[in-house]
């Protein structure tokens, strides 16, 4: 039996009926549909619509559906079910008889799908934040293991200044922690319950909406039934947050691809996450990194699909909203598939610290330290910058580094240079000069590692709290 067929005399066109079904993709919402249906059944009992025996029968039937679906994927192969809501009703009636039809009293599929999607996104956020904690923990472990190893930092992809490898890795940790915070913000906003909103104007039965919200661990009921049944802001916000997370992952992957090339040689690709060439025997290709970079295109595409689908919809529910589900699922699946692999890659990768250290001492990357030396000797900053630039130009002409210039050559630029200048150009001195909060001085980086671990632990505690709530 269709959930809407009473008004119609003719059956649907078979091709249209197959085409408009959503069960092929919304079946993944089954566990959330069962949970929401259980809460609704209890609210119906409290409102006097169901007897105690009817409630028990419905709850037992819902439990059986969940257990059977978990044990056999064949249960959710149904060519007749329009959607997950229709599927549950069919299964329930098959198990407990016509009393199963009572479950739909006072509710609409419009509020059901709005509720199921909120439950799905909430659970996906908790899983993503759990995975992000593991990724951040892995990056922080590698930062600590790197000790005082240095590498070049780049601006405009040109040599800029030496930094600790640990400092470079912690930059990614900050990105991913912001992503975790954005997901938490999204979770807070979506965590309200549409049940009791009906089709558009509110339930026609005296349902306790606060009770419904509490049953499903929502913070409270939605404030407006029209908005509740048509709102997909939380879906768009979630996928936009995923696209930014994917962007950060893509930036990381691009950096690792560059550094693993022979021209750089800073990173040794782990064989467990790389492939070879079918034509060139010597190749080891960064496939994981390239796919991480490429899959973010899908996530960004999903965000764009959602915006286009939603941009012209009048209030309230429209069937177009069915088209928001597949982009949501695809984006979540894409990122959830990436994060554990990134964590594994980071554990397996090898850094060539010797080569990185050597590169950190080439290309006049101690030039700012040289200018700072002059500033500390009373030379105005702009003049110190100009004079150090002239010294660098001399190095380019002689194909040497600043520390290779003689004192006489330096004094042609500025007489303020003396023998103490050479100590300030040493790698340890250049790193130490950045002794500010958030800087790359070793002591500051050790503080950064400690601060990162505290943030990661707090994230893990939040995730565990939601998991056991």
mmCIF file of C-alpha atoms in Angstrom, residues 201-366:
data_model
loop_
_atom_site.group_PDB
_atom_site.id
_atom_site.type_symbol
_atom_site.label_atom_id
_atom_site.label_comp_id
_atom_site.label_asym_id
_atom_site.label_seq_id
_atom_site.Cartn_x
_atom_site.Cartn_y
_atom_site.Cartn_z
ATOM 1 C CA UNK A 201 1.841 23.465 10.009
ATOM 2 C CA UNK A 202 2.575 21.304 13.039
ATOM 3 C CA UNK A 203 1.245 18.004 14.334
ATOM 4 C CA UNK A 204 -2.507 17.445 14.449
ATOM 5 C CA UNK A 205 -2.202 15.493 17.692
ATOM 6 C CA UNK A 206 -1.127 16.847 21.115
ATOM 7 C CA UNK A 207 2.406 15.454 20.936
ATOM 8 C CA UNK A 208 4.947 16.468 23.545
ATOM 9 C CA UNK A 209 7.716 17.865 21.357
ATOM 10 C CA UNK A 210 10.094 18.413 24.241
ATOM 11 C CA UNK A 211 9.728 14.723 25.075
ATOM 12 C CA UNK A 212 10.441 13.770 21.473
ATOM 13 C CA UNK A 213 13.581 15.900 21.445
ATOM 14 C CA UNK A 214 14.820 14.417 24.714
ATOM 15 C CA UNK A 215 14.214 10.868 23.481
ATOM 16 C CA UNK A 216 16.602 11.461 20.568
ATOM 17 C CA UNK A 217 19.186 13.516 22.507
ATOM 18 C CA UNK A 218 18.327 16.740 20.722
ATOM 19 C CA UNK A 219 18.767 20.007 22.608
ATOM 20 C CA UNK A 220 15.108 20.855 22.031
ATOM 21 C CA UNK A 221 12.392 21.058 19.370
ATOM 22 C CA UNK A 222 12.602 23.217 16.278
ATOM 23 C CA UNK A 223 10.923 26.615 16.652
ATOM 24 C CA UNK A 224 8.902 26.794 13.430
ATOM 25 C CA UNK A 225 7.173 23.920 11.654
ATOM 26 C CA UNK A 226 7.470 25.515 8.196
ATOM 27 C CA UNK A 227 11.207 25.983 8.560
ATOM 28 C CA UNK A 228 11.689 22.619 10.243
ATOM 29 C CA UNK A 229 10.327 20.596 7.330
ATOM 30 C CA UNK A 230 12.126 22.560 4.611
ATOM 31 C CA UNK A 231 15.425 23.453 6.299
ATOM 32 C CA UNK A 232 18.526 21.898 4.794
ATOM 33 C CA UNK A 233 20.892 24.623 5.984
ATOM 34 C CA UNK A 234 22.523 22.087 8.262
ATOM 35 C CA UNK A 235 23.226 19.800 5.299
ATOM 36 C CA UNK A 236 24.782 22.639 3.308
ATOM 37 C CA UNK A 237 26.754 23.898 6.298
ATOM 38 C CA UNK A 238 28.029 20.397 6.975
ATOM 39 C CA UNK A 239 29.130 19.779 3.393
ATOM 40 C CA UNK A 240 30.709 23.236 3.199
ATOM 41 C CA UNK A 241 32.680 22.372 6.347
ATOM 42 C CA UNK A 242 33.711 19.129 4.659
ATOM 43 C CA UNK A 243 34.805 20.994 1.539
ATOM 44 C CA UNK A 244 37.069 23.190 3.674
ATOM 45 C CA UNK A 245 38.426 20.138 5.482
ATOM 46 C CA UNK A 246 38.974 18.527 2.089
ATOM 47 C CA UNK A 247 40.751 21.665 0.920
ATOM 48 C CA UNK A 248 43.127 21.427 3.868
ATOM 49 C CA UNK A 249 43.742 17.761 3.121
ATOM 50 C CA UNK A 250 44.365 18.654 -0.508
ATOM 51 C CA UNK A 251 46.892 21.336 0.447
ATOM 52 C CA UNK A 252 48.680 18.827 2.657
ATOM 53 C CA UNK A 253 48.695 16.244 -0.137
ATOM 54 C CA UNK A 254 50.072 18.758 -2.642
ATOM 55 C CA UNK A 255 52.868 19.734 -0.271
ATOM 56 C CA UNK A 256 53.806 16.114 0.293
ATOM 57 C CA UNK A 257 53.732 15.388 -3.438
ATOM 58 C CA UNK A 258 56.129 18.260 -4.086
ATOM 59 C CA UNK A 259 58.447 17.315 -1.243
ATOM 60 C CA UNK A 260 58.522 13.657 -2.334
ATOM 61 C CA UNK A 261 59.783 14.565 -5.809
ATOM 62 C CA UNK A 262 63.447 13.954 -6.616
ATOM 63 C CA UNK A 263 63.948 17.694 -6.928
ATOM 64 C CA UNK A 264 63.175 18.107 -3.220
ATOM 65 C CA UNK A 265 63.676 14.661 -1.717
ATOM 66 C CA UNK A 266 62.408 15.655 1.744
ATOM 67 C CA UNK A 267 59.789 12.886 1.896
ATOM 68 C CA UNK A 268 60.193 9.168 1.187
ATOM 69 C CA UNK A 269 56.872 7.783 -0.008
ATOM 70 C CA UNK A 270 55.672 4.779 2.021
ATOM 71 C CA UNK A 271 55.312 1.783 -0.285
ATOM 72 C CA UNK A 272 52.120 0.657 1.461
ATOM 73 C CA UNK A 273 50.371 3.771 0.152
ATOM 74 C CA UNK A 274 52.041 4.111 -3.255
ATOM 75 C CA UNK A 275 51.870 2.359 -6.612
ATOM 76 C CA UNK A 276 54.184 1.835 -9.564
ATOM 77 C CA UNK A 277 53.972 2.480 -13.275
ATOM 78 C CA UNK A 278 52.849 -0.130 -15.788
ATOM 79 C CA UNK A 279 55.431 1.229 -18.228
ATOM 80 C CA UNK A 280 58.328 2.691 -16.222
ATOM 81 C CA UNK A 281 59.805 0.215 -13.731
ATOM 82 C CA UNK A 282 61.582 2.851 -11.646
ATOM 83 C CA UNK A 283 58.448 4.781 -10.679
ATOM 84 C CA UNK A 284 56.926 5.063 -7.216
ATOM 85 C CA UNK A 285 53.821 7.205 -7.497
ATOM 86 C CA UNK A 286 52.077 9.111 -4.677
ATOM 87 C CA UNK A 287 48.652 7.671 -5.431
ATOM 88 C CA UNK A 288 47.148 8.214 -1.992
ATOM 89 C CA UNK A 289 48.196 11.851 -2.050
ATOM 90 C CA UNK A 290 46.884 12.391 -5.562
ATOM 91 C CA UNK A 291 43.536 10.799 -4.750
ATOM 92 C CA UNK A 292 43.220 12.878 -1.576
ATOM 93 C CA UNK A 293 43.825 15.938 -3.712
ATOM 94 C CA UNK A 294 41.406 14.762 -6.403
ATOM 95 C CA UNK A 295 38.531 13.637 -4.194
ATOM 96 C CA UNK A 296 38.141 17.107 -2.750
ATOM 97 C CA UNK A 297 36.758 18.062 -6.153
ATOM 98 C CA UNK A 298 33.841 15.737 -5.470
ATOM 99 C CA UNK A 299 33.233 17.265 -2.063
ATOM 100 C CA UNK A 300 33.308 20.818 -3.433
ATOM 101 C CA UNK A 301 31.010 19.619 -6.233
ATOM 102 C CA UNK A 302 28.571 18.265 -3.653
ATOM 103 C CA UNK A 303 28.495 21.640 -1.894
ATOM 104 C CA UNK A 304 27.776 23.362 -5.203
ATOM 105 C CA UNK A 305 25.043 20.832 -6.028
ATOM 106 C CA UNK A 306 23.350 21.551 -2.711
ATOM 107 C CA UNK A 307 23.448 25.307 -3.197
ATOM 108 C CA UNK A 308 21.952 25.041 -6.677
ATOM 109 C CA UNK A 309 19.257 22.635 -5.480
ATOM 110 C CA UNK A 310 18.228 24.901 -2.606
ATOM 111 C CA UNK A 311 18.627 28.362 -4.083
ATOM 112 C CA UNK A 312 15.177 28.720 -5.698
ATOM 113 C CA UNK A 313 12.902 26.698 -3.435
ATOM 114 C CA UNK A 314 9.809 28.363 -1.994
ATOM 115 C CA UNK A 315 8.657 27.370 1.467
ATOM 116 C CA UNK A 316 8.140 24.696 2.557
ATOM 117 C CA UNK A 317 8.888 21.098 1.563
ATOM 118 C CA UNK A 318 9.518 20.414 -2.116
ATOM 119 C CA UNK A 319 10.472 17.116 -3.734
ATOM 120 C CA UNK A 320 13.681 18.816 -4.903
ATOM 121 C CA UNK A 321 14.931 18.295 -1.350
ATOM 122 C CA UNK A 322 15.215 14.599 -2.113
ATOM 123 C CA UNK A 323 18.147 15.562 -4.346
ATOM 124 C CA UNK A 324 20.104 16.903 -1.366
ATOM 125 C CA UNK A 325 20.659 13.448 0.078
ATOM 126 C CA UNK A 326 23.080 11.889 -2.400
ATOM 127 C CA UNK A 327 25.508 14.858 -2.378
ATOM 128 C CA UNK A 328 25.416 14.754 1.420
ATOM 129 C CA UNK A 329 26.141 11.039 1.575
ATOM 130 C CA UNK A 330 28.862 11.208 -1.075
ATOM 131 C CA UNK A 331 30.674 14.084 0.626
ATOM 132 C CA UNK A 332 30.567 12.401 4.026
ATOM 133 C CA UNK A 333 31.696 9.065 2.590
ATOM 134 C CA UNK A 334 34.545 10.704 0.702
ATOM 135 C CA UNK A 335 36.028 12.469 3.719
ATOM 136 C CA UNK A 336 35.390 9.605 6.137
ATOM 137 C CA UNK A 337 37.236 7.345 3.716
ATOM 138 C CA UNK A 338 40.214 9.696 3.476
ATOM 139 C CA UNK A 339 40.964 10.476 7.125
ATOM 140 C CA UNK A 340 42.017 6.997 8.360
ATOM 141 C CA UNK A 341 44.284 6.634 5.311
ATOM 142 C CA UNK A 342 45.927 9.984 5.995
ATOM 143 C CA UNK A 343 46.555 8.912 9.592
ATOM 144 C CA UNK A 344 48.135 5.665 8.365
ATOM 145 C CA UNK A 345 50.253 7.460 5.756
ATOM 146 C CA UNK A 346 51.606 9.870 8.335
ATOM 147 C CA UNK A 347 52.684 6.999 10.573
ATOM 148 C CA UNK A 348 54.480 5.270 7.708
ATOM 149 C CA UNK A 349 56.149 8.176 5.911
ATOM 150 C CA UNK A 350 59.880 8.839 6.309
ATOM 151 C CA UNK A 351 61.384 12.313 6.330
ATOM 152 C CA UNK A 352 64.949 12.842 5.128
ATOM 153 C CA UNK A 353 65.971 15.149 7.955
ATOM 154 C CA UNK A 354 69.550 15.420 6.765
ATOM 155 C CA UNK A 355 68.495 16.690 3.349
ATOM 156 C CA UNK A 356 65.936 19.000 4.912
ATOM 157 C CA UNK A 357 68.554 20.431 7.261
ATOM 158 C CA UNK A 358 70.964 21.025 4.395
ATOM 159 C CA UNK A 359 68.264 22.783 2.391
ATOM 160 C CA UNK A 360 67.410 24.922 5.427
ATOM 161 C CA UNK A 361 70.910 26.401 5.249
ATOM 162 C CA UNK A 362 70.946 27.328 1.579
ATOM 163 C CA UNK A 363 69.473 30.116 -0.516
ATOM 164 C CA UNK A 364 70.256 32.965 1.929
ATOM 165 C CA UNK A 365 67.349 31.943 4.166
ATOM 166 C CA UNK A 366 69.180 33.576 7.067
#
